[in-house]
Coordinates of C-alpha atoms in Angstrom, one line a residue:
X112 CA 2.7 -21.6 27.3
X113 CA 1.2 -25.2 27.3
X114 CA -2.4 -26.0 28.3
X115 CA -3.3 -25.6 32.2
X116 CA -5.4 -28.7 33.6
X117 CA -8.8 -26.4 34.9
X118 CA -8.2 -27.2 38.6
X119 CA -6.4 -29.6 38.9
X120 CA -4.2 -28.7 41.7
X121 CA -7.3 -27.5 43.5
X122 CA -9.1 -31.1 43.2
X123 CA -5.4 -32.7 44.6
X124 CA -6.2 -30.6 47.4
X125 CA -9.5 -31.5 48.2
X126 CA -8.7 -35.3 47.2
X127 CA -7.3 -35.7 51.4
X128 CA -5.0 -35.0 53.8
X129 CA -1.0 -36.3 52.7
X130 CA 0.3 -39.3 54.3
X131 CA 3.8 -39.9 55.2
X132 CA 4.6 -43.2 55.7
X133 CA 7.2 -43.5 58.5
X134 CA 8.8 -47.1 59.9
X135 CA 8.2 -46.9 63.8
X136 CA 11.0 -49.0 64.5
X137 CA 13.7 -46.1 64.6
X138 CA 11.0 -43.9 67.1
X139 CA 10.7 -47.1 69.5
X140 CA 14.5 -47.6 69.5
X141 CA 14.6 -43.7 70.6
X142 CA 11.8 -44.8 73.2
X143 CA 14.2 -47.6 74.5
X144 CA 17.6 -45.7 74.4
X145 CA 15.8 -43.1 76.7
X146 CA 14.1 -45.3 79.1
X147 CA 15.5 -45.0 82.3
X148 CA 18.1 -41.9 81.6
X149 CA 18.9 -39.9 84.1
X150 CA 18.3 -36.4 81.9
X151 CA 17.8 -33.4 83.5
X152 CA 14.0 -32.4 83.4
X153 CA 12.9 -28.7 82.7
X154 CA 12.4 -26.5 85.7
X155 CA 8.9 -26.7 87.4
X156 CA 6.6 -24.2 86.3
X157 CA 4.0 -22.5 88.1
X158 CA 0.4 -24.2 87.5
X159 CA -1.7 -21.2 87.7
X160 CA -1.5 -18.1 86.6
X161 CA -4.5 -15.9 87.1
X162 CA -5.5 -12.3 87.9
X163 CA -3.9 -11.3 91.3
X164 CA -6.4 -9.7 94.4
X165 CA -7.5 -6.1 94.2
X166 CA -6.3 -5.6 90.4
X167 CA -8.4 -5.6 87.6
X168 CA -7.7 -4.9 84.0
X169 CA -8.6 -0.9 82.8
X170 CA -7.9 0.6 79.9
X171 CA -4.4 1.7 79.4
X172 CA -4.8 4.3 76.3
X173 CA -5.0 7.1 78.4
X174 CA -1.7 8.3 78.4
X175 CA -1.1 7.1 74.6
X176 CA -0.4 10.2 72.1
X177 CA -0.5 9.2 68.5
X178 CA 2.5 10.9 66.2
X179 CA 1.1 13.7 64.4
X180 CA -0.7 12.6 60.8
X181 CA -0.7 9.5 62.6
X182 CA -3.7 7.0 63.3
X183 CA -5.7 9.0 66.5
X184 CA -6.2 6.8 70.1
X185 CA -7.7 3.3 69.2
X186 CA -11.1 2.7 70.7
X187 CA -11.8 -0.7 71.9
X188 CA -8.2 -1.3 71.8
X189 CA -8.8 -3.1 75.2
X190 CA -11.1 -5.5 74.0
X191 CA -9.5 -6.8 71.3
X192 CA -7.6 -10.1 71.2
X193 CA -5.9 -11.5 68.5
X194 CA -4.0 -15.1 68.3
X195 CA -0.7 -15.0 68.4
X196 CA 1.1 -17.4 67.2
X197 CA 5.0 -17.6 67.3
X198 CA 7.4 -19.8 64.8
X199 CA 11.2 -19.9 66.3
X200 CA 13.6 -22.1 66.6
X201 CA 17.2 -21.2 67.8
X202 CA 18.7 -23.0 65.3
X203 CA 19.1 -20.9 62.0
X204 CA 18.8 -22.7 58.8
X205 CA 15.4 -24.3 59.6
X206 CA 12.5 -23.2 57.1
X207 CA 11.6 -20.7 59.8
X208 CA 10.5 -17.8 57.1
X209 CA 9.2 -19.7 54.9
X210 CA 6.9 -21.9 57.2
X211 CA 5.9 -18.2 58.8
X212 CA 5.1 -17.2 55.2
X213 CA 3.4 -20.1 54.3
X214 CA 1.5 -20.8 57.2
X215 CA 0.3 -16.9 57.0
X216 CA -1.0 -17.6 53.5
X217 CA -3.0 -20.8 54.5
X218 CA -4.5 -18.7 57.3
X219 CA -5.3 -16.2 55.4
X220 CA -6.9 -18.6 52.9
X221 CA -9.9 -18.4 54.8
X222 CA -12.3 -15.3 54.0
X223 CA -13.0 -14.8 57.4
X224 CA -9.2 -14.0 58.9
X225 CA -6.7 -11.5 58.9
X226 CA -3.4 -12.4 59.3
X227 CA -0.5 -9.9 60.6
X228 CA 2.7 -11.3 59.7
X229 CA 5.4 -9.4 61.6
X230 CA 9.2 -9.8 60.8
X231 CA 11.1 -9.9 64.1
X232 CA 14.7 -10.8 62.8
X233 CA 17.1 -8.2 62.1
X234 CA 18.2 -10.3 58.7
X235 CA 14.7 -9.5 57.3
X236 CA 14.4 -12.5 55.4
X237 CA 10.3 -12.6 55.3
X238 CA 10.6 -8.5 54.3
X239 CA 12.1 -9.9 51.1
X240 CA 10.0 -13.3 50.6
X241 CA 6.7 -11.1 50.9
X242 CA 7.7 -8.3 48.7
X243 CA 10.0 -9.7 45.9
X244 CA 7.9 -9.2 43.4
X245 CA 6.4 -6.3 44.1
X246 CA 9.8 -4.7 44.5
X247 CA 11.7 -5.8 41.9
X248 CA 8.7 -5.4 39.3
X249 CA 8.6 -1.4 40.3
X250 CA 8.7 1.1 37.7
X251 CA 10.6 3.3 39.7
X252 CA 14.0 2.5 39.3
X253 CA 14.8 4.5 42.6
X254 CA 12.8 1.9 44.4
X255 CA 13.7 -1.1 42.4
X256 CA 15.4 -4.0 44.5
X257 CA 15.4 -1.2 47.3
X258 CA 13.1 -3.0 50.0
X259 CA 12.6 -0.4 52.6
X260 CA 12.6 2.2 49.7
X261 CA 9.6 0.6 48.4
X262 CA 7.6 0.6 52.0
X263 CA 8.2 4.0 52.7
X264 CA 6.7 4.6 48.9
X265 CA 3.6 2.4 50.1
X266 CA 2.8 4.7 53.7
X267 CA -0.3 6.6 53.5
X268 CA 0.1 10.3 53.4
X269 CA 0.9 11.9 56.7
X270 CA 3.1 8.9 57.8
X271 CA 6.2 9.6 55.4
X272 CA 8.3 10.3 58.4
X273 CA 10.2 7.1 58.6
X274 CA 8.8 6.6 61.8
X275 CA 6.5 4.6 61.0
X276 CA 7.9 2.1 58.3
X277 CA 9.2 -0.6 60.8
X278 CA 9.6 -2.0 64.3
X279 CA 13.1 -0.4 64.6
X280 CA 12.1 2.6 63.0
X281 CA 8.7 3.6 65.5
X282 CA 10.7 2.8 68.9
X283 CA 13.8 4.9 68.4
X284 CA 12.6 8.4 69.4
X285 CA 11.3 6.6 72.3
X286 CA 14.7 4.7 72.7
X287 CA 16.8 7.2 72.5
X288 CA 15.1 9.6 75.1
X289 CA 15.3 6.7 77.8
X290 CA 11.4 6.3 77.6
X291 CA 10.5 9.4 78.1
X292 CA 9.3 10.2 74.1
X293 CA 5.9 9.0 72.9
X294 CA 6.5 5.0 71.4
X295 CA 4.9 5.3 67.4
X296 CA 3.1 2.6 66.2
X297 CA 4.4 0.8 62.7
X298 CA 2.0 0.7 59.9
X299 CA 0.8 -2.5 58.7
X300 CA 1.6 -2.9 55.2
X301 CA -1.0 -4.9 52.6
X302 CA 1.0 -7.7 51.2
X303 CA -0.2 -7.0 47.5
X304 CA -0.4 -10.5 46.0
X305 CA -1.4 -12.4 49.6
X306 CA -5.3 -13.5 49.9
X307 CA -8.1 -11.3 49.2
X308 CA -9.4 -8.6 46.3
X309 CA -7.5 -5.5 45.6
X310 CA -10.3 -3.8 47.9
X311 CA -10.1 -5.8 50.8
X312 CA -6.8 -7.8 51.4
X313 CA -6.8 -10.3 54.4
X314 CA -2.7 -10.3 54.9
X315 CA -0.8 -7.6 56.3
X316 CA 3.1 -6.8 57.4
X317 CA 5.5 -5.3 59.8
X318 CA 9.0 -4.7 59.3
X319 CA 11.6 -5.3 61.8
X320 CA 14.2 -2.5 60.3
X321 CA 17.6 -2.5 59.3
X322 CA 18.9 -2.4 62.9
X323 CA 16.2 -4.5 64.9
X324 CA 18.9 -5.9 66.7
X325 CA 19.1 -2.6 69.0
X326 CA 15.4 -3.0 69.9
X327 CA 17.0 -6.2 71.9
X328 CA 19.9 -4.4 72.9
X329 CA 17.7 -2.0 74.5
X330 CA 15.3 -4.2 76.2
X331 CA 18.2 -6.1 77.3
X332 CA 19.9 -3.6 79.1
X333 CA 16.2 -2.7 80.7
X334 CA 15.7 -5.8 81.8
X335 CA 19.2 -6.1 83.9
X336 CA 17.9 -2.7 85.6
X337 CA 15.1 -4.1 86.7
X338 CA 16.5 -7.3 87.9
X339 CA 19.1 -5.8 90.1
X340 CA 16.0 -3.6 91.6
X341 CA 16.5 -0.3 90.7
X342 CA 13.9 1.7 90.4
X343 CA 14.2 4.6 87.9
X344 CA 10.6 5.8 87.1
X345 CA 11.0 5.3 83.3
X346 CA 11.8 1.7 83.4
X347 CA 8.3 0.3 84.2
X348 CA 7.5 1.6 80.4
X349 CA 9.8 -0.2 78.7
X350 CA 9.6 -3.5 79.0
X351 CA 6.1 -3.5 76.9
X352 CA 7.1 -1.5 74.3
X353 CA 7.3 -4.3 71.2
X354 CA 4.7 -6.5 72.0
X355 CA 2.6 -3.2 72.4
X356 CA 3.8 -2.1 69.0
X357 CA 3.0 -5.4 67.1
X358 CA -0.1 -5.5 69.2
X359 CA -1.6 -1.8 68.2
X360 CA -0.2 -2.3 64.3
X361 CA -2.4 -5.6 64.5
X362 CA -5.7 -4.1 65.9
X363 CA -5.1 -1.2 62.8
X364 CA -6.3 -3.7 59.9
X365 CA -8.3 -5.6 62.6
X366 CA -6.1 -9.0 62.4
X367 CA -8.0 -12.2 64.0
X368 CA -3.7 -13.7 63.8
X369 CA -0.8 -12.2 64.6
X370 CA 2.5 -14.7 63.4
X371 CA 5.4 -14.0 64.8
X372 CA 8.9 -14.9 63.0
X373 CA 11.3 -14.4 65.5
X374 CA 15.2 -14.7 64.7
X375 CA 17.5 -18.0 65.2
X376 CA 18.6 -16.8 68.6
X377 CA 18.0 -17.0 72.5
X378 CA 17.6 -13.5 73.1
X379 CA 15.7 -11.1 75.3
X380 CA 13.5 -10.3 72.3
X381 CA 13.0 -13.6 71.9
X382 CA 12.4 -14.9 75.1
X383 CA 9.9 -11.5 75.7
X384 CA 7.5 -12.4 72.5
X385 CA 7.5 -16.0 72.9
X386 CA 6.4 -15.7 76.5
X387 CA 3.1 -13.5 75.5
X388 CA 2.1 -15.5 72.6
X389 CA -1.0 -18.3 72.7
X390 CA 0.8 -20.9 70.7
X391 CA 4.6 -21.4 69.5
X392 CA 6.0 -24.1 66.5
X393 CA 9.2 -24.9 66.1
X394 CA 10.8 -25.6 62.3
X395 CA 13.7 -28.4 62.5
X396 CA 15.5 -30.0 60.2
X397 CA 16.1 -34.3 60.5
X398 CA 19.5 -33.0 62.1
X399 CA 20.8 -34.1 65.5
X400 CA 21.3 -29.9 65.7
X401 CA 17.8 -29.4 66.4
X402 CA 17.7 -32.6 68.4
X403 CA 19.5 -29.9 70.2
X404 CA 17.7 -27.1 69.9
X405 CA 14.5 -28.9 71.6
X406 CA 16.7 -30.4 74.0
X407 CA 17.7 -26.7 75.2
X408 CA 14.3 -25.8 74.8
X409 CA 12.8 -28.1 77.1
X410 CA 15.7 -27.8 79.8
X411 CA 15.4 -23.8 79.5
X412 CA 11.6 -23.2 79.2
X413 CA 10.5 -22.9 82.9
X414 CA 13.7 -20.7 83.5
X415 CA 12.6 -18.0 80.7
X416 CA 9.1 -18.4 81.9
X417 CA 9.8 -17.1 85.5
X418 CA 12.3 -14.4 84.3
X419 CA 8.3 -12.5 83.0
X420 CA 6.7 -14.5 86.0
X421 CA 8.8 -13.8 89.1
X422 CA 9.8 -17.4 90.3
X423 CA 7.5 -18.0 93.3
X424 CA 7.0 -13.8 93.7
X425 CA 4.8 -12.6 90.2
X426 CA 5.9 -9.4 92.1
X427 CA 9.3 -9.5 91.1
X428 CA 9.0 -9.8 87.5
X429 CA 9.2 -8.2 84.4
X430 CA 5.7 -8.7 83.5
X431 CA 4.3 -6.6 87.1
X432 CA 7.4 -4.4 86.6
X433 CA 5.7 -3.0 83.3
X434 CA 2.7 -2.4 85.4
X435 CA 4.7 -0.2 87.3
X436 CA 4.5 -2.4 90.6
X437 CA 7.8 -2.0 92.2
X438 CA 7.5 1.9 91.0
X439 CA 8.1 3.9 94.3
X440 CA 5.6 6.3 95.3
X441 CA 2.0 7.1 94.3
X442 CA 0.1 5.6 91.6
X443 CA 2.5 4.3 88.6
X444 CA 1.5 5.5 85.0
X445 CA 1.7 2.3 82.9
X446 CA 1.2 2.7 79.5
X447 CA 2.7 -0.4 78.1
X448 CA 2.1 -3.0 80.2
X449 CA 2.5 -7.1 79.6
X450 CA -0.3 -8.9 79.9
X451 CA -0.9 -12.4 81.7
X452 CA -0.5 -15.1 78.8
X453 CA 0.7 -18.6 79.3
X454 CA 2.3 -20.0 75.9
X455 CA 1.3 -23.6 74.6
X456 CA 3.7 -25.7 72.5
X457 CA 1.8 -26.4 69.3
X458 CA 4.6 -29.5 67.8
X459 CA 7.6 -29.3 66.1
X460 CA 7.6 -28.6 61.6
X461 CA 10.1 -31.1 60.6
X462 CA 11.0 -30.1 57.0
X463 CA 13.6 -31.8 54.2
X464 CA 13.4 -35.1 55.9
X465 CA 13.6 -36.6 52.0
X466 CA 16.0 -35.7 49.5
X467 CA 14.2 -36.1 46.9
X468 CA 10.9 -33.5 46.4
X469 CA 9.2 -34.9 43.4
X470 CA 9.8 -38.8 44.0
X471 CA 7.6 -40.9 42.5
X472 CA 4.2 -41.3 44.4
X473 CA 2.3 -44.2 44.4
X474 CA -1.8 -43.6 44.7
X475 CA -3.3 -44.9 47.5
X476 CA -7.1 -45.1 47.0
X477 CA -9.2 -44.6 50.6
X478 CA -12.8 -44.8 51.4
X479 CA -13.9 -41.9 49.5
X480 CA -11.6 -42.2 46.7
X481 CA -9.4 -39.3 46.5
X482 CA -5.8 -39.4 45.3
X483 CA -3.7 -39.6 49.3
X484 CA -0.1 -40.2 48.9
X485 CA 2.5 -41.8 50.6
X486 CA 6.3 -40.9 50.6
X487 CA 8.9 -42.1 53.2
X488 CA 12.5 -40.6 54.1
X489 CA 15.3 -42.5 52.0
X490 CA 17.7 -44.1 54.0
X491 CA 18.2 -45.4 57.1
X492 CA 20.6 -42.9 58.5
X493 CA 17.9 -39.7 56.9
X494 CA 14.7 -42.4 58.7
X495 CA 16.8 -42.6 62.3
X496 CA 17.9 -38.8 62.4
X497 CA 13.9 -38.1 61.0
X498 CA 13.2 -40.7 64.5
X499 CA 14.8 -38.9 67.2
X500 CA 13.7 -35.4 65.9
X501 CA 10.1 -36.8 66.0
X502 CA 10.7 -37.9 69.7
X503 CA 12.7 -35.3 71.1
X504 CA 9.7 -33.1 69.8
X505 CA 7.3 -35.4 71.9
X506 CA 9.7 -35.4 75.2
X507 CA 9.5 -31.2 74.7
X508 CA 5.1 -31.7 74.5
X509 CA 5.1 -34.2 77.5
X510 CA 7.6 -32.1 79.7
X511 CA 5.8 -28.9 78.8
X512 CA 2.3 -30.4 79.0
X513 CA 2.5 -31.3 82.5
X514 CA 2.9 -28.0 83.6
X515 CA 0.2 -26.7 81.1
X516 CA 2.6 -25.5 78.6
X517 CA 1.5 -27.3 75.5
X518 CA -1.4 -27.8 73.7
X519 CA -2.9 -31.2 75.5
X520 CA -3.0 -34.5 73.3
X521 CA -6.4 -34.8 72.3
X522 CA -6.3 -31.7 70.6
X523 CA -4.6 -32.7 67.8
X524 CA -6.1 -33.9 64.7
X525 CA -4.7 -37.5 64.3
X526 CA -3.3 -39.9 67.2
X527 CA 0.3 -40.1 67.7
X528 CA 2.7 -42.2 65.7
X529 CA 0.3 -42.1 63.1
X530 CA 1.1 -41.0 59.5
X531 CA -1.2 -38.2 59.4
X532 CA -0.6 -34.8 61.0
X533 CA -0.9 -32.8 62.8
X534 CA -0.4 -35.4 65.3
X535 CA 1.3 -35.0 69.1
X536 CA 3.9 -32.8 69.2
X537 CA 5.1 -33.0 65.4
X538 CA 2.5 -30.2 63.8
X539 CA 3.9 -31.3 60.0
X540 CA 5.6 -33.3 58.3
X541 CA 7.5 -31.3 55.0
X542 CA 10.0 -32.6 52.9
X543 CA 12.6 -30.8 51.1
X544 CA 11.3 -28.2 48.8
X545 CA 11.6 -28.2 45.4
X546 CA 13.9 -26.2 42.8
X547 CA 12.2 -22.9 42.5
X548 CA 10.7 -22.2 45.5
X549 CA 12.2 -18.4 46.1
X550 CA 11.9 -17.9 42.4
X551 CA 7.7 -18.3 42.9
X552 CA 8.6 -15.0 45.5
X553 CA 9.9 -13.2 42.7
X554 CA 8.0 -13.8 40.2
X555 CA 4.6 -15.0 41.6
X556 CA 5.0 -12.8 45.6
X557 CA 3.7 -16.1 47.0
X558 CA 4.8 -19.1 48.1
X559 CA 5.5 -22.6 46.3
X560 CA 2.0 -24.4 47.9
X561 CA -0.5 -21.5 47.2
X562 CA 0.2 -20.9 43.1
X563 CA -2.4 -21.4 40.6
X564 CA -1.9 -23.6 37.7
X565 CA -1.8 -20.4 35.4
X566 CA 1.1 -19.5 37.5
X567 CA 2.7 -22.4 37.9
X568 CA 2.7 -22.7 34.2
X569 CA 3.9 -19.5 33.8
X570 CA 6.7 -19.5 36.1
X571 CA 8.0 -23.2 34.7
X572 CA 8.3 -21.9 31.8
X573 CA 9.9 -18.9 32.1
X574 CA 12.6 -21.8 34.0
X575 CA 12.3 -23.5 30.5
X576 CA 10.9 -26.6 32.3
X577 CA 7.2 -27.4 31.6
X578 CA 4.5 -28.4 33.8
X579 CA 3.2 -32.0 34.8
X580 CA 1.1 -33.6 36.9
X581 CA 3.9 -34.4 39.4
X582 CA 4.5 -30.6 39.6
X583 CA 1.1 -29.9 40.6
X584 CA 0.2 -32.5 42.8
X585 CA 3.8 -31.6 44.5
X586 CA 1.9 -28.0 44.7
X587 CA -1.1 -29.6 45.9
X588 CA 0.8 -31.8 48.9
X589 CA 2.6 -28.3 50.4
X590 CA -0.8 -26.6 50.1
X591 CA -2.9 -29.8 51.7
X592 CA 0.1 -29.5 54.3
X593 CA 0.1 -25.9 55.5
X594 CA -3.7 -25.7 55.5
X595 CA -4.5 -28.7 57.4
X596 CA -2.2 -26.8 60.2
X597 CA -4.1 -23.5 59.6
X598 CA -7.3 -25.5 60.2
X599 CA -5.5 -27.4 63.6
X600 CA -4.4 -24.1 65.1
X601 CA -7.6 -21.8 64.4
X602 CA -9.2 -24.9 66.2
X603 CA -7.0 -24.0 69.0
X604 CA -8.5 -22.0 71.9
X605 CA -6.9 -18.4 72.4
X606 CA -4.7 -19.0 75.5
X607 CA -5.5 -16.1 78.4
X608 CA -5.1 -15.7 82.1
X609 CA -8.7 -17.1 83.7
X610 CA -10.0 -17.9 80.3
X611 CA -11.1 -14.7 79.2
X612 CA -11.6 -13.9 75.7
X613 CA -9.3 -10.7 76.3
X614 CA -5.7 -9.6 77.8
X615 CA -5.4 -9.4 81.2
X616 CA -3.3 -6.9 81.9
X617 CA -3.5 -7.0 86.0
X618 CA -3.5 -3.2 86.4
X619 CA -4.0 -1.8 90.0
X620 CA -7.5 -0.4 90.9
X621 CA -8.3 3.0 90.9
X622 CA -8.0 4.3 94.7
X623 CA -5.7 0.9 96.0
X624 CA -2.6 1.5 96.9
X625 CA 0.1 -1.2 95.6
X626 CA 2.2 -1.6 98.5
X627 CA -1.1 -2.6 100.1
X628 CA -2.2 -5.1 98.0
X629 CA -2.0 -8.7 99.0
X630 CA -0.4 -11.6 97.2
X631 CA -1.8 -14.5 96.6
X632 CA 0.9 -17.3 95.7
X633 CA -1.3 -20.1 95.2
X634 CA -2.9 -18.0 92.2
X635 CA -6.6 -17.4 93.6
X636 CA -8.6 -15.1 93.5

């Protein structure tokens, strides 16, 4: 194996932030083609959306069971709050996994995180980006290339059930009983190669299972119960059931972020985890199909928002329906309620906007002389698609913002049309990865930006390519990239109902009666 530079790729790092130099002209003409169109604008939201009179939120463990050999009842479950961050885009095809699995690791970079990454897509593409290596390196051939083989071979004793090895797998004893079995908690597994010593590992996972998709089919049909206003006693639990799941898993290994990949669909799932999450990115491609996909996004929003909300009665929606508020007769017993969040729109990822990975850079020296690069996309066609994906992103932020849906302006880290980022609504800027990407999963079980140059070396070479210093500042530039969005969204203020630091879940008061309870439309207390 040739000589490794001694950090090398870790002084590229440090050397700046990555500029991408990007000719306005293409966004203005966007700007000017827009002016004036008579587009449809996204459904008004409600403003406010705080705790309701006469409810207050209590603990809700009471009635929680643990599976036997399982973790026992959680103290100060109530109290904790982790972010959560979500990364979906309805378009497939987008870099969703890998940004998830990136982003995870630069958040997990920093010593004082923990970082649940939680796999809710039914393909289980981040199951096999996280554990490749540690799969297909197994001694035991029984387990070898066997994914969910090797996770059951990695429960702690007690929890060899199967119930406990994924999403799927912990809700079906609950599913197929109607709600009326105890819901298990999956076990967060230790990614063994993400951040941290062998003793104390800051990045965790949760499987989806082979058949997530019935999680949704299930909520789905749940959902269309309670919209049509029946009022079965089980069906106040079961709206809650995932997010109380990913929730619980994420308080077992203490997690400070939860991120979220959710599949390329517009699904109940979907629509349920995205609406109780602080912040949400959206991967695209310089395509007009995610021009699309934020074009559906910003027409559909406020619609998906008041199925959980109610429209102009919080009383008629899912979220107080898992509270047990339209439960006829006496006090309801809501174990798995939703709590009051309000989602922001962090910016869009816009990845393989260039065609060409490792093009040459030209140095661009800046006041404290570090090495900052500049690259631009090639071609006017790849610059005018990169354009309009860049302001359809924006015309999602500004639509959403104005109802208190995005994160506001002046939060970001560097003005808009810039050619730094994050910047407003475009969270990164990523071009096309380079040959070899999945094969750092397999043989390195982490992604391209966060190898060493010992592993870099290492895995070049085994390619029978050899290193150079356009490989490592290309390693560098991804790394710079993901953690200068770690650092934006850990600035980020966790979104919650009146501010608190905590879930409000809205439960009723001990000794009030719901039917008795006033609402307040305008939202105050």
């Amino acid at each position: 194996m040739p000589p490794v530079p001694e950090n090398d790729i870790y002084q590229r790092v440090n050397a700046g932030p990555r500029k991408i130099e990007f000719p306005l002209t293409e966004y203005r003409d966007c700007e000017e083609r827009r002016a004036g169109a008579n587009d449809q604008r996204a459904a008004e939201l409600p403003v406010t959306n705080r705790p309701r009179k006469h409810e207050i939120a209590v603990t809700h463990m009471d009635h929680f069971v643990p599976e036997e050999g399982g973790p026992t009842q959680l103290a100060g479950l109530q109290s904790y709050r982790p972010k959560i961050i979500v990364v979906w885009n309805n378009k497939g095809g987008v870099a969703k996994t890998t940004t998830t699995h990136s982003l995870a690791f630069a958040l997990a970079s920093n010593s004082h995180n923990k970082v649940l990454m939680v796999d809710c897509d039914g393909q289980q593409n981040l199951l096999q980006l996280a554990f490749r290596k540690a799969v297909y390196t197994d001694q035991h051939d029984e387990i070898a290339g066997d994914y969910l083989a090797y996770l059951s071979s990695r429960l702690p004793r007690g929890l060899r059930t199967g119930s406990s090895i994924s999403l799927e797998a912990a809700s079906r004893k609950f599913r197929d009983t109607n709600g009326t079995a105890e819901l298990c908690v999956p076990h967060a597994f230790e990614v063994p190669d993400g951040p941290g010593t062998r003793n104390n590992k800051r990045l965790f996972f949760v499987a989806a299972g082979e058949e997530f998709e019935r999680i949704d089919a299930f909520l789905t049909q749940k959902f269309q119960q309670i919209n049509m206003g029946q009022e079965a006693a089980e069906l106040h639990n079961c709206p809650g059931i995932l997010f109380h799941q990913i929730w619980r898993a994420a308080y077992s290994v203490g997690a400070t972020y939860v991120v979220l990949d959710l599949a390329p669909a517009i699904n109940t799932t979907n629509k349920l985890l995205l609406m109780h999450s602080d912040y949400f990115l959206t991967p695209c491609l310089s395509d007009q199909f995610s021009q699309r996909a934020l074009e559906r996004l910003r027409r559909d929003f406020g619609k998906w928002y008041r199925e959980f909300y109610g429209g102009g009665n919080p009383g008629n929606g899912i979220r107080m329906a898992s509270r047990g508020w339209r439960k006829v007769g006496g006090m309801p017993k809501a174990d798995w309620p939703l709590p009051d969040m309000k989602p922001q729109y962090a910016g869009a990822i816009i990845s393989g906007y260039t065609a060409n990975p490792t093009s040459i850079l030209t140095p661009v020296s800046n006041q404290s002389g570090g090495l900052q690069q500049q690259e631009s996309p090639e071609g006017h066609l790849a610059r005018l698609l990169h354009a309009q994906v860049m302001f359809f992103a924006n015309e999602l932020g500004r639509e959403l913002s104005s109802r208190g849906f995005a994160v506001p302006a002046d939060k970001f880290t560097h003005p808009a049309r810039s050619n730094m980022y994050p910047q407003p609504y475009v969270a990164a800027c990523i071009r096309k990865s380079t040959s070899g990407w999945e094969h750092t999963s397999e043989k390195c079980g982490k992604p391209w930006a966060f190898l060493t140059e010992i592993e870099l070396a290492r895995m070049l070479t085994e390619m029978g390519r050899t290193t150079d210093a356009r490989q490592r500042e290309s390693v560098a530039h991804y790394r710079r990239i993901y953690l200068d969005l770690a650092e934006f969204l850990s600035r980020l203020e966790i979104s919650s109902a009146g501010g608190a630091d905590r879930f409000v879940f809205n439960m009723p008061k001990l000794g009030h009666d719901n039917n008795d309870a006033e609402f307040d439309q305008s939202g105050d207390i």
